[in-house]
Tab-separated table of C-alpha atoms in Angstrom:
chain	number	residue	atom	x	y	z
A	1	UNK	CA	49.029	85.246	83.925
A	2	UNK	CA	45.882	83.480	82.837
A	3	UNK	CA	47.926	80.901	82.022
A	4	UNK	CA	48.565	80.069	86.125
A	5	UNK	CA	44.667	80.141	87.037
A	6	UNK	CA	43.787	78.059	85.253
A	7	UNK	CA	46.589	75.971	86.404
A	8	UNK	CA	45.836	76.548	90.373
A	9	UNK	CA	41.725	74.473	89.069
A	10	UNK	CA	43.749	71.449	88.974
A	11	UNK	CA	44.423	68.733	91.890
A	12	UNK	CA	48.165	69.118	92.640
A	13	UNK	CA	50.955	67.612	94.215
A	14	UNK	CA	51.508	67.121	97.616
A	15	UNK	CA	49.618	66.363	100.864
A	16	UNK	CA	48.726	69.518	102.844
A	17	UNK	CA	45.600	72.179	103.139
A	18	UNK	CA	45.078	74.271	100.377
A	19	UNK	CA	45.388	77.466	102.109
A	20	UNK	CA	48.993	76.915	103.382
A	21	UNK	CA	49.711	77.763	99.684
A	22	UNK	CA	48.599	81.374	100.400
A	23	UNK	CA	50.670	81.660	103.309
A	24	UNK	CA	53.677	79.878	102.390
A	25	UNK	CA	53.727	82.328	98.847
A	26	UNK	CA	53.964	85.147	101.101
A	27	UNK	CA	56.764	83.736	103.569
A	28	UNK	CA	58.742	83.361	100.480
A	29	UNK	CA	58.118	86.756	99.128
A	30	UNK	CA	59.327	88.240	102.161
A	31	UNK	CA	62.356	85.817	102.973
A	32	UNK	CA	63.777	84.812	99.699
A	33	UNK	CA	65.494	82.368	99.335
A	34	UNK	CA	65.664	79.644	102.228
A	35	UNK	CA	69.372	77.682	103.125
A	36	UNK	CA	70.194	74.725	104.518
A	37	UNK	CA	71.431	75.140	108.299
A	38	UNK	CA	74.783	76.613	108.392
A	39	UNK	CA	76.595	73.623	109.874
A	40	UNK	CA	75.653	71.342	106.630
A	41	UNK	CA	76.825	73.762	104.065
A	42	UNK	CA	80.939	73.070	103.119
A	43	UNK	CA	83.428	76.284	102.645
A	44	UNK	CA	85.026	74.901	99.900
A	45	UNK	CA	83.329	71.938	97.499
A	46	UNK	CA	83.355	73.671	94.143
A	47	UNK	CA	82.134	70.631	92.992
A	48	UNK	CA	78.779	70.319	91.738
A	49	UNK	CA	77.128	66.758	90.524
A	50	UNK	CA	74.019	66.774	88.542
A	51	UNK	CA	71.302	64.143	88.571
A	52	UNK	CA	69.371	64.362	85.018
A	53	UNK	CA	66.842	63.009	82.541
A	54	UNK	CA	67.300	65.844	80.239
A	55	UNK	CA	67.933	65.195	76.532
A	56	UNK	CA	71.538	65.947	75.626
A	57	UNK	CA	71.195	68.516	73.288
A	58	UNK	CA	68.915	70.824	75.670
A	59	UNK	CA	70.845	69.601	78.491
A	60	UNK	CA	74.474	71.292	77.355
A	61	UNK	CA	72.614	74.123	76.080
A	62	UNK	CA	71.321	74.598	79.541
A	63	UNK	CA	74.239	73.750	81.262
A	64	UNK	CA	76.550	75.684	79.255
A	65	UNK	CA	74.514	79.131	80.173
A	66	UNK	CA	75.297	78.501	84.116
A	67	UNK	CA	79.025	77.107	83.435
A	68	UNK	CA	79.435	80.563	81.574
A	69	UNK	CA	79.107	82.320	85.075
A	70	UNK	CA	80.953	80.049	86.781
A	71	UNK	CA	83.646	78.353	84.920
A	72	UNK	CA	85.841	77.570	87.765
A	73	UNK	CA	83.197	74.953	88.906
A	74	UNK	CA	83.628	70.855	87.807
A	75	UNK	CA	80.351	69.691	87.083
A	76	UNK	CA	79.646	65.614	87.321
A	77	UNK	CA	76.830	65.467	85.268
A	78	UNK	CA	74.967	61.664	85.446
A	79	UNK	CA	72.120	61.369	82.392
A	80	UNK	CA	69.931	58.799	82.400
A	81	UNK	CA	66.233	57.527	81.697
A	82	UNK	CA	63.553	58.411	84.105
A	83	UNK	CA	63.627	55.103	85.480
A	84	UNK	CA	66.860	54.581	85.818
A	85	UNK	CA	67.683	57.838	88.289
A	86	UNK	CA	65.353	57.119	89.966
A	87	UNK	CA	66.321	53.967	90.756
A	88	UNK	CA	70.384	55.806	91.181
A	89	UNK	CA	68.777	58.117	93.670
A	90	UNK	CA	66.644	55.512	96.165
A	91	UNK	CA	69.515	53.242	96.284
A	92	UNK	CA	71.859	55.549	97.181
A	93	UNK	CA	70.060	57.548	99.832
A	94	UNK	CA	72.163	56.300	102.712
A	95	UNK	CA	75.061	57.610	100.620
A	96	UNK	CA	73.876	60.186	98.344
A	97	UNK	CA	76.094	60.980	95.219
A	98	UNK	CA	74.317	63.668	93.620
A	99	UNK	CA	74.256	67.476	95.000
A	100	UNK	CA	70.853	68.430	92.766
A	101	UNK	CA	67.947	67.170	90.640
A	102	UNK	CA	67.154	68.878	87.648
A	103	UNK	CA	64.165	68.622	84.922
A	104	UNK	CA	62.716	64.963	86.830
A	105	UNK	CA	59.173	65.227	86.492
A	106	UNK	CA	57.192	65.718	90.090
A	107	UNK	CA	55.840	62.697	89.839
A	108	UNK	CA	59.003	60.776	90.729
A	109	UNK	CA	60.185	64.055	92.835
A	110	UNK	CA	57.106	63.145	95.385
A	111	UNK	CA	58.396	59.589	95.411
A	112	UNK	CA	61.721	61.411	96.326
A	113	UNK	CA	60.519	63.321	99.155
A	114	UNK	CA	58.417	60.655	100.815
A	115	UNK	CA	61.532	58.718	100.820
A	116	UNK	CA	63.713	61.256	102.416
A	117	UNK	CA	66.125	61.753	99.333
A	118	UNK	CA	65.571	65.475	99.392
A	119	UNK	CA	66.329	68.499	101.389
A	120	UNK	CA	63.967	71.127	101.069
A	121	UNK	CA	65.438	74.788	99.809
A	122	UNK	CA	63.782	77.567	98.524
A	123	UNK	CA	66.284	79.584	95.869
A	124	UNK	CA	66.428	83.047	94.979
A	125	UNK	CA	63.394	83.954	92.945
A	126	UNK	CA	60.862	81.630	94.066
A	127	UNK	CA	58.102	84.568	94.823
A	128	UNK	CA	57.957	84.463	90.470
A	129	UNK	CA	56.995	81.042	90.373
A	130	UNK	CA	53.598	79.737	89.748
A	131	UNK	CA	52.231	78.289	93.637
A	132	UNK	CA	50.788	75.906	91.058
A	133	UNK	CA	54.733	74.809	90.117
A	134	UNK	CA	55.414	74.243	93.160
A	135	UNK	CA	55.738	72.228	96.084
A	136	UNK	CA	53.054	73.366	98.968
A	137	UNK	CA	55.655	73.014	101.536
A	138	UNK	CA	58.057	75.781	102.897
A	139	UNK	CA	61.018	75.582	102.418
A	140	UNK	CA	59.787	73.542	99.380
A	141	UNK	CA	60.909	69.870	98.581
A	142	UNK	CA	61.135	70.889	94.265
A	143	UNK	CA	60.917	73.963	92.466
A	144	UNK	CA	59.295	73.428	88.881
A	145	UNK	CA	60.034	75.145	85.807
A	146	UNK	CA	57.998	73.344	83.068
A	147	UNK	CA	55.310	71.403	81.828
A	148	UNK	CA	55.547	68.430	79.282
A	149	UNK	CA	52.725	66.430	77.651
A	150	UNK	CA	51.669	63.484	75.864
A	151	UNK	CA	51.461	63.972	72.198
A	152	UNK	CA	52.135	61.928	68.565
A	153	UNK	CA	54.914	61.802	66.067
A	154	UNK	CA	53.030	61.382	62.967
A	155	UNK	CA	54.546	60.527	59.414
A	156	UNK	CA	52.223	62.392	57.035
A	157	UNK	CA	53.857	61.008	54.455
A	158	UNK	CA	54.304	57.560	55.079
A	159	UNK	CA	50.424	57.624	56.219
A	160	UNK	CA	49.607	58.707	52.957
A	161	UNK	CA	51.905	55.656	51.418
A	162	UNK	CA	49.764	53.819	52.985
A	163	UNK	CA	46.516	55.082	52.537
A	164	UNK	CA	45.459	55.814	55.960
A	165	UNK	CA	44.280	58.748	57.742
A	166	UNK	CA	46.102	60.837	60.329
A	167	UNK	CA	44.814	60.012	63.677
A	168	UNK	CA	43.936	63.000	65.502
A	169	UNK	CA	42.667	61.357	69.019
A	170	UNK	CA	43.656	58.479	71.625
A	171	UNK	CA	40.324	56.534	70.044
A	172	UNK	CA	41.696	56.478	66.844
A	173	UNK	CA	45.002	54.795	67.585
A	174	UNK	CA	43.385	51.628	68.182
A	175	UNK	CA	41.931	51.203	64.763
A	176	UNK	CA	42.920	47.773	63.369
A	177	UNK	CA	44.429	49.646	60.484
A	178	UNK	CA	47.438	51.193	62.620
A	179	UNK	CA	48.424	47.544	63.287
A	180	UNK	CA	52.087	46.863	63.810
A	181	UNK	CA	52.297	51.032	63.054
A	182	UNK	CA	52.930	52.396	66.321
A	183	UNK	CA	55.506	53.125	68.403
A	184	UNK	CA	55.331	54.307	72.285
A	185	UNK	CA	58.249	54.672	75.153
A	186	UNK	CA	58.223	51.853	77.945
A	187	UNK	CA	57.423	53.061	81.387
A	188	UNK	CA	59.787	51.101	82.838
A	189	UNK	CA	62.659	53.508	81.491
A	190	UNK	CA	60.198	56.532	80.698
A	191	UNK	CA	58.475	59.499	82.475
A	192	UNK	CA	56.496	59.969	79.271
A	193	UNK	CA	55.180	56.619	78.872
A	194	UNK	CA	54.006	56.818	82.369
A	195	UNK	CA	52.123	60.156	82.152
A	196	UNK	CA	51.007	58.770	78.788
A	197	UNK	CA	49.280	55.455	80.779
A	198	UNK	CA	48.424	56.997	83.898
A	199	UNK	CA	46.738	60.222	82.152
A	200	UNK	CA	45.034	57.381	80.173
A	201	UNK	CA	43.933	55.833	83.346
A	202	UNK	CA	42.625	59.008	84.467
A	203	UNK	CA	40.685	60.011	81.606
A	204	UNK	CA	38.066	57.032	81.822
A	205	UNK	CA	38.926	55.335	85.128
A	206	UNK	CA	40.907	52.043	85.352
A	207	UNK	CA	38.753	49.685	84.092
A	208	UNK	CA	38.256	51.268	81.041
A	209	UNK	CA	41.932	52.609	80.817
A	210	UNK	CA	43.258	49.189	80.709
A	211	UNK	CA	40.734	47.706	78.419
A	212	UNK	CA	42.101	50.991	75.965
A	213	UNK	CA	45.968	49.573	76.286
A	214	UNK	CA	44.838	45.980	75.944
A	215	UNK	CA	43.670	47.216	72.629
A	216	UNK	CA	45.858	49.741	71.718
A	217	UNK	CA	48.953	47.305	72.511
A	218	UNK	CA	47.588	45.234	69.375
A	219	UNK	CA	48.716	47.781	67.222
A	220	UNK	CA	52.117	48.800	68.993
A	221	UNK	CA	55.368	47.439	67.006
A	222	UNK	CA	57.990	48.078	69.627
A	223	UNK	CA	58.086	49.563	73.482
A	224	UNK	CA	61.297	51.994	73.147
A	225	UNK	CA	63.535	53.195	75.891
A	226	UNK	CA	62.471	56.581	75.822
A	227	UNK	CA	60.646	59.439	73.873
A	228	UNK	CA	62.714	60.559	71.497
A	229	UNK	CA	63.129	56.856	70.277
A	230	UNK	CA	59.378	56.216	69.636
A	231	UNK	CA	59.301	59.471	67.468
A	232	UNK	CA	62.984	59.252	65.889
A	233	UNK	CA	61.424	56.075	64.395
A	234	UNK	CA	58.835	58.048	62.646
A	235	UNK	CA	61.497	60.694	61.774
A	236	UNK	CA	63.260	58.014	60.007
A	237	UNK	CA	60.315	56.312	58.022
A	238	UNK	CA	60.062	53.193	59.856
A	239	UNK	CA	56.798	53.634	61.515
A	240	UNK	CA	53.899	55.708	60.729
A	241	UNK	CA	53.051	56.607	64.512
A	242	UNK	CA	55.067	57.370	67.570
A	243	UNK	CA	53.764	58.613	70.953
A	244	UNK	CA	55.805	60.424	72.657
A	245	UNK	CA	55.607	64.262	74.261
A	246	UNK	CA	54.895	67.602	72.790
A	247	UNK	CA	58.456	69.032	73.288
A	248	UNK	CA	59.896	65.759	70.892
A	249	UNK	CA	57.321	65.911	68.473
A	250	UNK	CA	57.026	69.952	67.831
A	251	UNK	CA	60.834	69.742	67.914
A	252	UNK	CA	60.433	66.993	65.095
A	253	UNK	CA	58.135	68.666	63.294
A	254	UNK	CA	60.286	72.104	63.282
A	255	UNK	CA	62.991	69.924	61.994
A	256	UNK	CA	62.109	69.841	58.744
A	257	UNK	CA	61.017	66.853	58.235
A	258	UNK	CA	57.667	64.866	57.252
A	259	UNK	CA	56.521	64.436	60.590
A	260	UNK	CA	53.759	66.507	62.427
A	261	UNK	CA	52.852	66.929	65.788
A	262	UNK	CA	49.329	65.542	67.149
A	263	UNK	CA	47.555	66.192	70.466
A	264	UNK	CA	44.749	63.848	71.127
A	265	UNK	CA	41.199	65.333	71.229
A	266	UNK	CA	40.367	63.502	74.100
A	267	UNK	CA	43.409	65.449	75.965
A	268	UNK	CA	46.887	64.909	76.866
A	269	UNK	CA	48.309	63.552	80.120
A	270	UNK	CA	51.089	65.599	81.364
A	271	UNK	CA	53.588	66.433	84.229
A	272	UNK	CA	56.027	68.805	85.474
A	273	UNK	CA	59.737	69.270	85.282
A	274	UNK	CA	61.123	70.417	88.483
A	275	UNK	CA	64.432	70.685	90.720
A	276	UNK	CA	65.366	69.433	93.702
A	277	UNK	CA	67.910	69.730	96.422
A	278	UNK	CA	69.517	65.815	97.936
A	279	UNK	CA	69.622	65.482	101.283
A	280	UNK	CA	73.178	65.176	102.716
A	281	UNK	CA	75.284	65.713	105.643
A	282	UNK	CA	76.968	68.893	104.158
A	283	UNK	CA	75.742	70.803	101.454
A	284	UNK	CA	78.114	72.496	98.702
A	285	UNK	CA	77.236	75.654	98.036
A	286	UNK	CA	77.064	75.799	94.359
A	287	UNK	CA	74.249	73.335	94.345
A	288	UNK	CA	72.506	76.360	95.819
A	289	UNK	CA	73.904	78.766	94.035
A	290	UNK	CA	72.978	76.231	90.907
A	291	UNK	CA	69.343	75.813	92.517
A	292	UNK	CA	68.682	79.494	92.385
A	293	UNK	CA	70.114	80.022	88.804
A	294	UNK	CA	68.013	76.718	87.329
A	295	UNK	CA	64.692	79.445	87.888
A	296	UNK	CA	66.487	82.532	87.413
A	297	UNK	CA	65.121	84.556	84.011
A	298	UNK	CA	68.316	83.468	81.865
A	299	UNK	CA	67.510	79.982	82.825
A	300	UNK	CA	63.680	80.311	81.954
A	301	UNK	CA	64.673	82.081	78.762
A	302	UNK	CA	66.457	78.967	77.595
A	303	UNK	CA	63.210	76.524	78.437
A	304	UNK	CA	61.192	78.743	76.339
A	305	UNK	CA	62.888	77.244	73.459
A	306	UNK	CA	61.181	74.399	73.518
A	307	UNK	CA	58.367	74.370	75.917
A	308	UNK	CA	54.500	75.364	75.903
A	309	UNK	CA	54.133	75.708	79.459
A	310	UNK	CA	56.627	77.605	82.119
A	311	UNK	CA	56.392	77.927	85.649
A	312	UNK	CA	57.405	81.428	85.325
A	313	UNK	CA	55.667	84.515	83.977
A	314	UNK	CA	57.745	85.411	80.871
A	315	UNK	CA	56.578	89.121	78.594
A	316	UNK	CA	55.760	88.410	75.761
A	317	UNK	CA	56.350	84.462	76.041
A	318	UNK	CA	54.541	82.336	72.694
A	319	UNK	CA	54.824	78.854	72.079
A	320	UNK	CA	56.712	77.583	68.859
A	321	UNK	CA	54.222	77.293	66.232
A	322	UNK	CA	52.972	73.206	66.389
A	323	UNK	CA	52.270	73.622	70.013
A	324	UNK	CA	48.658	73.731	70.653
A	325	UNK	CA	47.283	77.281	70.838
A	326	UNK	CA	45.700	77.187	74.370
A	327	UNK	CA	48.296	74.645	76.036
A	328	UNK	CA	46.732	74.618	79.450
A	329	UNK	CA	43.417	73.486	77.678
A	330	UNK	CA	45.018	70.283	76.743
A	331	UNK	CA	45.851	68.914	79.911
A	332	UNK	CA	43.684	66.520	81.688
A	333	UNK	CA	43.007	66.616	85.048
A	334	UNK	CA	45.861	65.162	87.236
A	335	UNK	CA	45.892	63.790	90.478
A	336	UNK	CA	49.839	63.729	91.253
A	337	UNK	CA	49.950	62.099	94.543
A	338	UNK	CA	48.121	59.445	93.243
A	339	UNK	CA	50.199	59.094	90.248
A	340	UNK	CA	53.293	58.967	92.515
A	341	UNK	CA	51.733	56.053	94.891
A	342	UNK	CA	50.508	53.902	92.235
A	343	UNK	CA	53.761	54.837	90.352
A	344	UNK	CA	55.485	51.027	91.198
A	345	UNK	CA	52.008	49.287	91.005
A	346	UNK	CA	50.667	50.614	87.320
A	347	UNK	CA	54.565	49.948	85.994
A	348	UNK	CA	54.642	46.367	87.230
A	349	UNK	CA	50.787	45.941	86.018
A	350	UNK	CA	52.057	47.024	82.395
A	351	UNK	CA	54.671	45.351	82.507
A	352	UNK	CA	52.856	41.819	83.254
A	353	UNK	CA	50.553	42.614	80.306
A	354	UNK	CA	52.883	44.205	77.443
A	355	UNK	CA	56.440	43.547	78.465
A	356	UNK	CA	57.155	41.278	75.806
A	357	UNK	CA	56.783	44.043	73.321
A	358	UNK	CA	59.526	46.467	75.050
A	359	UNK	CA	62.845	47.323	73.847
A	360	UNK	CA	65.296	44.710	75.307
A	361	UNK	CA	62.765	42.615	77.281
């Protein structure tokens, strides 16, 4: 459980005083779960649709655990980039289409609550779930059940084609000889590349955070649409460098291919996956009953897979070998409600400076 303390020494999420997180841990050890009032939940929708940015592979893995228990329910399941659900879930908050939110990282889920997309819900379980995964508020606006950081896709081989070193720190990546040899996801369309930026911004302060992309955009080939992009690139031998996030690049590296996973010595930035509840007039059931499974210890199981970092205590739980050995250690300090406010202003700022560089601009 060391794992959670040293979590608890960083700034989190919402606004509120640190010691409602004692009290609001104990309300939901002794009440469980938390539903919706009565009135809003419908008899009879067996329908449940499914607001995602998972990758599809882990995604129908996932998925196919909870449609095992219940295979009379029709699931509508809507994938998409970061940015792009987002932008599905503000506009249609006067008519909301989805029943749940699962995986988006709680940077965008504190944009979703302070827009009043979300209904706050507590599921079965919640009393095993880090305080520090959590939302402070009870019922709770979204659950997590994850961590995911910054980290590079490196082509050993191609590097040594090439006779350069492997970079093995953010400072690095802006030597002149990685020019036109780096890859990175665009913010616009990516919750990586914005806990990539903003964790950059963090590290050093604005000033200097910018001057680092001004210089580290001389070197970047292409903006992709998301992770898996930037580092399928290296996969494939086009580039030598891709940025992307440690669950991509350990998974690339475990595929058997040339590429090896990097985390900067400076740190990495980071964020969390989490679940939410939508807000509307009547609630279906199974999103609940989905809610409550999407923690449960079959679900958490399944994350293992392919994660460092859970928001749940797991025996005996060890990282895939290419994760780093001391995970926590390797996450920067994180202010998330300022990297939810800023969210719209650091995007638009990028984009001004490096947009012509990103996939499809």
């Amino acid at each position: 459980m060391a794992i959670f303390s040293q979590l608890n020494k960083i700034r989190f999420t919402s606004i509120g005083i640190i010691g409602i997180i004692g009290v609001c841990l104990c309300l939901s050890m002794l009440l469980g779960s938390s539903l919706p009032d009565r009135e809003t939940i419908s008899p009879i929708d067996n329908t449940l649709t499914i607001y995602t940015n998972m990758d599809e592979g882990p995604f129908n893995t996932y998925l196919s655990l909870f449609t095992s228990k219940h295979p009379d329910v029709e699931v509508n399941a809507v994938r998409r980039s970061t940015g792009e659900i987002t932008a599905l879930l503000l506009a249609e908050r006067d008519d909301p289409q989805a029943d749940v939110v699962w995986g988006l990282s709680v940077t965008i889920q504190n944009l979703l609550e302070w827009n009043d997309v979300l209904k706050p819900y507590a599921p079965a379980g919640l009393s095993r779930v880090s305080p520090s995964f959590r939302d402070t508020s009870y019922p709770p606006y979204w659950v997590g059940i994850g961590a995911f950081m910054s980290a590079l896709c490196v082509n050993t081989e191609l590097l040594t084609s090439l006779n350069l070193p492997v970079p093995d720190s953010w400072a690095s990546l802006v030597d002149p000889i990685y020019m036109d040899q780096v890859a990175m996801p665009s913010p616009v369309t990516s919750s990586t590349a914005y806990l990539i930026i903003e964790g950059l911004l963090e590290i050093d302060g604005e000033i200097k955070g910018w001057e680092y992309l001004d210089a580290l955009h001389k070197n970047i080939r292409i903006y992709t649409r998301g992770s898996s992009a930037s580092c399928g690139m290296v996969e494939a031998g086009e580039i030598a460098i891709g940025i992307s996030n440690d669950q991509v690049a350990v998974g690339a590296q475990l595929g058997g291919t040339s590429v090896t996973a990097v985390f900067p010595a400076e740190g990495s930035g980071w964020d969390m996956e989490a679940n939410s509840l939508v807000k509307k007039d009547v609630i279906a059931p199974i999103a609940l009953t989905f809610l409550d499974w999407a923690i449960s210890d079959e679900a958490m199981q399944a994350y293992a897979k392919d994660r460092a970092i859970l928001s749940v205590h797991l025996e005996n739980f060890q990282p895939l070998p290419g994760f780093p050995p001391e995970p926590i250690k390797q996450l920067i300090d994180k202010d998330f409600p300022w990297a939810s406010a800023n969210r719209d202003r650091i995007i638009s700022q990028w984009l001004n400076h490096y947009g012509e560089k990103a996939e499809g601009q």
